[in-house]
Short mmCIF file of C-alpha atoms in Angstrom, two decimals:
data_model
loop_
_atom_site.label_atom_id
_atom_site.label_comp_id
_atom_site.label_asym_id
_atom_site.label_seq_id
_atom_site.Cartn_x
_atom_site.Cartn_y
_atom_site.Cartn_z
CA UNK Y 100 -26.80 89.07 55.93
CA UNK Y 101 -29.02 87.97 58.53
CA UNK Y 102 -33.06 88.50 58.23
CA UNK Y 103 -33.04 90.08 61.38
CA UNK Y 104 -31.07 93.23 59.70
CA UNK Y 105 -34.26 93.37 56.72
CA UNK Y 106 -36.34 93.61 60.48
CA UNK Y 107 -34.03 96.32 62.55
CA UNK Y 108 -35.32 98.87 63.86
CA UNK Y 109 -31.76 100.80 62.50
CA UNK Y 110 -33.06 99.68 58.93
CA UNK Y 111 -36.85 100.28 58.70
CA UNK Y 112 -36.27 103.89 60.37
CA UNK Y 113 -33.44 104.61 58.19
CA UNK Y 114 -34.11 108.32 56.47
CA UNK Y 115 -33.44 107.02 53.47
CA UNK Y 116 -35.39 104.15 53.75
CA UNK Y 117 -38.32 105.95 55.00
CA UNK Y 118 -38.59 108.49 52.45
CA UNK Y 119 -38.31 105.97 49.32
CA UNK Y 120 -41.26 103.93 50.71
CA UNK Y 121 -42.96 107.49 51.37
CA UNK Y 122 -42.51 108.11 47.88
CA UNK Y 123 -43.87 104.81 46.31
CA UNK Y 124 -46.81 105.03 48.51
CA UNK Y 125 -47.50 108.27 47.18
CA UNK Y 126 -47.06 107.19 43.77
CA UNK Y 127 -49.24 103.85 44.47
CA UNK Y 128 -51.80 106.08 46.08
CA UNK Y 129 -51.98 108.25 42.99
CA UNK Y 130 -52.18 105.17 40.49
CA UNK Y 131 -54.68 103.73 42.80
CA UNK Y 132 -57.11 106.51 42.15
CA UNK Y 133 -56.37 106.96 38.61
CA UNK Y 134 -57.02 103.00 38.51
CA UNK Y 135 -60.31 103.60 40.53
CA UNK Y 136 -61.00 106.54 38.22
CA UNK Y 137 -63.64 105.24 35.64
CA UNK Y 138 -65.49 103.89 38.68
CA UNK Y 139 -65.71 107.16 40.82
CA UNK Y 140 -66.95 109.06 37.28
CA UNK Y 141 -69.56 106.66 37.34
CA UNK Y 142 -70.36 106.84 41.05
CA UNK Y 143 -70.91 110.51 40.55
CA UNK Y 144 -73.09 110.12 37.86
CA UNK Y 145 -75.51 107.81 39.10
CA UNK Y 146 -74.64 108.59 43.06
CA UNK Y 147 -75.25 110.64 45.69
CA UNK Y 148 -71.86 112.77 45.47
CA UNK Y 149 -70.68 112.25 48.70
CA UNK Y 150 -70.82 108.59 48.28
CA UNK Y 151 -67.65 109.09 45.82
CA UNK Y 152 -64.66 109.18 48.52
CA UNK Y 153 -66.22 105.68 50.08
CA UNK Y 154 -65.11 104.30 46.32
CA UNK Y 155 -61.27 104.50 45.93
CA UNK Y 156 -60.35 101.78 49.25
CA UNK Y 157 -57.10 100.96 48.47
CA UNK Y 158 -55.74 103.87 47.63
CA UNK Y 159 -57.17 106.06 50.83
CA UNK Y 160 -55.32 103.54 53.03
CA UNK Y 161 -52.36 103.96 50.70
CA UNK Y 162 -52.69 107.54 51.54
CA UNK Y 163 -53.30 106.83 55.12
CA UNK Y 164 -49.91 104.87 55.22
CA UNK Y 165 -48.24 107.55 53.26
CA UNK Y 166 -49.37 110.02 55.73
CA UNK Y 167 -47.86 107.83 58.84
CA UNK Y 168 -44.96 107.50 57.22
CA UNK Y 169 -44.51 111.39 56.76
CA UNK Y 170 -45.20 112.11 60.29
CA UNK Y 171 -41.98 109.23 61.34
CA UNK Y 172 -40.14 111.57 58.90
CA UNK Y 173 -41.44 114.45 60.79
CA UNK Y 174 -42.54 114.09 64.08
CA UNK Y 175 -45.18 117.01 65.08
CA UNK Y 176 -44.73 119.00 67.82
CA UNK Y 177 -48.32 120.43 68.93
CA UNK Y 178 -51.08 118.22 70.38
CA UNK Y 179 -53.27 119.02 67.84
CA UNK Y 180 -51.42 117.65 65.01
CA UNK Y 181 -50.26 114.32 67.57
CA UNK Y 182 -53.63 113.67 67.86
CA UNK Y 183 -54.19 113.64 63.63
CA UNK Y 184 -50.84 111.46 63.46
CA UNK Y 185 -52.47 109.50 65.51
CA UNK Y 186 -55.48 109.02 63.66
CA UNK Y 187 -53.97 108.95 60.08
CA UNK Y 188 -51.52 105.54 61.57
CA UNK Y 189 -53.89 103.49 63.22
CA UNK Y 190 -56.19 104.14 60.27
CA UNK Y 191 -53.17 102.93 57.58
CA UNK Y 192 -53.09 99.99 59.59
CA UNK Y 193 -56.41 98.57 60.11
CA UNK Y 194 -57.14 99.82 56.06
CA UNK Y 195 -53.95 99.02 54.80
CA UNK Y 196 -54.18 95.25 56.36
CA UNK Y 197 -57.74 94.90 55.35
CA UNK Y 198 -57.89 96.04 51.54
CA UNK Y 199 -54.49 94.39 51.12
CA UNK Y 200 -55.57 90.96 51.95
CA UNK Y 201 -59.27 92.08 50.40
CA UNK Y 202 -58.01 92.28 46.96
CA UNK Y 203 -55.80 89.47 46.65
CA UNK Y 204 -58.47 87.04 48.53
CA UNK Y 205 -60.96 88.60 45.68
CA UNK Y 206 -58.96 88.21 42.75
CA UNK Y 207 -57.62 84.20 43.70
CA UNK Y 208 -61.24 84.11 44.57
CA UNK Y 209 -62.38 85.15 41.03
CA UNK Y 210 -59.38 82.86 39.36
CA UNK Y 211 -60.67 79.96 41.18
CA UNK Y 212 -64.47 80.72 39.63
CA UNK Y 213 -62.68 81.27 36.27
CA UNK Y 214 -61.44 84.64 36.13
CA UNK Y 215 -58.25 84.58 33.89
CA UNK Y 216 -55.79 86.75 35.29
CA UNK Y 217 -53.47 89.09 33.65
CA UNK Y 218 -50.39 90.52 34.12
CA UNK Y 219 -52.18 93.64 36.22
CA UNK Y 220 -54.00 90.75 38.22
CA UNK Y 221 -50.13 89.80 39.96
CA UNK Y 222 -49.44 93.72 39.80
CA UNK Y 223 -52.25 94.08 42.21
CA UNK Y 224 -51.48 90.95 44.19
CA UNK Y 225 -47.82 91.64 44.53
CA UNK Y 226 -48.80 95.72 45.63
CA UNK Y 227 -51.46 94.55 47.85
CA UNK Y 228 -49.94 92.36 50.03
CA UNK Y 229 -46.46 94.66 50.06
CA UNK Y 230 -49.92 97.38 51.72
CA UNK Y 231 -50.48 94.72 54.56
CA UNK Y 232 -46.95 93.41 55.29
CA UNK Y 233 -45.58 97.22 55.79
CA UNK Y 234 -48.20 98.20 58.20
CA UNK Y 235 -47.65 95.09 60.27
CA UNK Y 236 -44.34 96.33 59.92
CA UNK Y 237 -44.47 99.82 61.07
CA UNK Y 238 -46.94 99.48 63.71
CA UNK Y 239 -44.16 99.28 66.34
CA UNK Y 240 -42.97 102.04 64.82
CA UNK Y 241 -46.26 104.32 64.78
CA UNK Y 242 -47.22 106.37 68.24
CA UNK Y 243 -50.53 105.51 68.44
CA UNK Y 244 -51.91 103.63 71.56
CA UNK Y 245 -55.03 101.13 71.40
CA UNK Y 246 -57.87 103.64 71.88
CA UNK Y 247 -57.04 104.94 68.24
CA UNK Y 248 -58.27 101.73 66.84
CA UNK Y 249 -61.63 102.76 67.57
CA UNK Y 250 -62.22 105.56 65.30
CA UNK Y 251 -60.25 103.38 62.92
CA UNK Y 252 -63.22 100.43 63.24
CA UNK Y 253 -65.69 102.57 62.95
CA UNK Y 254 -64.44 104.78 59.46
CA UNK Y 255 -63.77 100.80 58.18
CA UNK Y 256 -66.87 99.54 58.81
CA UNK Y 257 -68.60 102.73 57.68
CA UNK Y 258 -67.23 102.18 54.51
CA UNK Y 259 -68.01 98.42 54.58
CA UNK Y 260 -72.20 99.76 55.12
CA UNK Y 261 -71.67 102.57 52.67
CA UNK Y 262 -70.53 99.91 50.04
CA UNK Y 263 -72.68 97.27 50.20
CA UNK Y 264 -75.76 99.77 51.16
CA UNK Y 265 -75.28 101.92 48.12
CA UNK Y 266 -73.34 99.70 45.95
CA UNK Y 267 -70.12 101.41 45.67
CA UNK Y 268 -67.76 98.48 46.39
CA UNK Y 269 -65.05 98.08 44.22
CA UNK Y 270 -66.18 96.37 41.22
CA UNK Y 271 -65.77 92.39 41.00
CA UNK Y 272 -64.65 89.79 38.84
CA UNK Y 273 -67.88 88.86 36.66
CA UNK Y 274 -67.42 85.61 38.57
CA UNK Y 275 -68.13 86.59 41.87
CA UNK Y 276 -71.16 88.57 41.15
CA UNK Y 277 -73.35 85.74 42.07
CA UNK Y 278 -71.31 85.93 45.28
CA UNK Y 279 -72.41 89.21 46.38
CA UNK Y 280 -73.87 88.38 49.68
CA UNK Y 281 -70.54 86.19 50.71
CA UNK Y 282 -68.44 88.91 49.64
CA UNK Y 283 -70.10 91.33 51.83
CA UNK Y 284 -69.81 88.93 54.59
CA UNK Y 285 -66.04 88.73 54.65
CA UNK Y 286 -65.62 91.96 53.77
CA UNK Y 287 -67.40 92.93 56.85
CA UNK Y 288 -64.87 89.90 59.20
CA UNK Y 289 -62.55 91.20 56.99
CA UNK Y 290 -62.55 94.82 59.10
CA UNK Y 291 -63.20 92.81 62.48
CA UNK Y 292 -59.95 90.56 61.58
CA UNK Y 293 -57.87 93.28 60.98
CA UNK Y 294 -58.52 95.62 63.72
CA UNK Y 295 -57.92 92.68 65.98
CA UNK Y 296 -54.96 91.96 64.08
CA UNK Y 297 -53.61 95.60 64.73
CA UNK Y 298 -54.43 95.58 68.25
CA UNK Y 299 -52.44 91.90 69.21
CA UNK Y 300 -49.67 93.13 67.18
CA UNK Y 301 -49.60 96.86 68.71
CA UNK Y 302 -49.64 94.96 72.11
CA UNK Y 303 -46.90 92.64 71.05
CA UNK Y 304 -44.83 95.51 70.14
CA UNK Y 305 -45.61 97.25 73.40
CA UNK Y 306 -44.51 94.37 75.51
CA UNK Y 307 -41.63 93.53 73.68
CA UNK Y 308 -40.24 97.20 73.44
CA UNK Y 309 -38.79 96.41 69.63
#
């Protein structure tokens, strides 16, 4: 079988296919916030409340994905909802490409400081960059045109600010917490990488019809 078929457009927009990856997205997206949930307790606590949904990154662009996915399942019908279909895609790819490669750069970057890494540590990697690879995937497959990566920017980079303004990043390897400063910094090319990323490969897909 060649690896052209694991790339069709007959395969990835297969029903069946569609709704199993809807369904462990949705289950990601839940263990994401669980996984996040000691953190956003704490946020709340010690917080301004509203700073509590800027906490949970890679799950919210788990959910954004899971959302995009729902609406290929079920195309709407009304403006209105095109327009939120719209929005929910291009945000699960810019997020879903930027916290995937975020938290597998973070944790190789805590290894290589001396983190030891644990079973969950390769969970995370493995889940993390399956995030980034399926929204590179999909975006030929996702309606929304290039103007939608605007408001996706600027919700990423909002959260970037809110983060590293308030200190509600995801917590960090004890290794990198001397690193604080350089982690903002990529985080922050991290967002400008990956919106450029989803814009050259929306274009390629444009050009290319595939």
């Amino acid at each position: 079988m060649s690896i052209s078929f694991f790339w069709s457009r007959a395969l990835l927009t297969n029903r069946f296919v569609l709704w199993l990856l809807f369904w462990c997205n949705l289950a990601g997206t839940i263990y994401g916030y669980m996984w996040y949930g000691e953190q956003m307790e704490y946020t709340i606590a010690h917080n301004a409340i509203w700073q509590v949904i800027f906490v949970p990154d890679s799950p919210t662009a788990s959910l954004f994905f899971t959302i995009g996915i729902l609406f290929l399942l079920y195309p709407p019908k009304s403006q209105a909802v095109k327009g939120f279909s719209f929005l929910m895609e291009s945000l699960a790819v810019v997020t879903s490409v930027k916290y995937g490669i975020w938290a597998v750069s973070i944790i190789f970057a805590g290894a290589a400081q001396g983190d030891h890494l644990v079973w969950q540590d390769w969970m995370l990697v493995a889940s993390h960059l399956a995030m980034a690879v399926e929204a590179l995937l999909f975006v030929r497959f996702f309606r929304f045109g290039a103007i939608m990566l605007i408001p996706a920017a600027a919700w990423t980079f909002l959260n970037d600010i809110v983060d590293y303004t308030y200190g509600v990043f995801p917590w960090l390897p004890n290794e990198l917490q001397d690193d604080l400063l350089g982690v903002q910094y990529f985080t922050l090319g991290l967002t400008a990488f990956s919106v450029l990323l989803a814009w050259v490969f929306l274009r390629l897909a444009k050009r290319k019809n595939i």
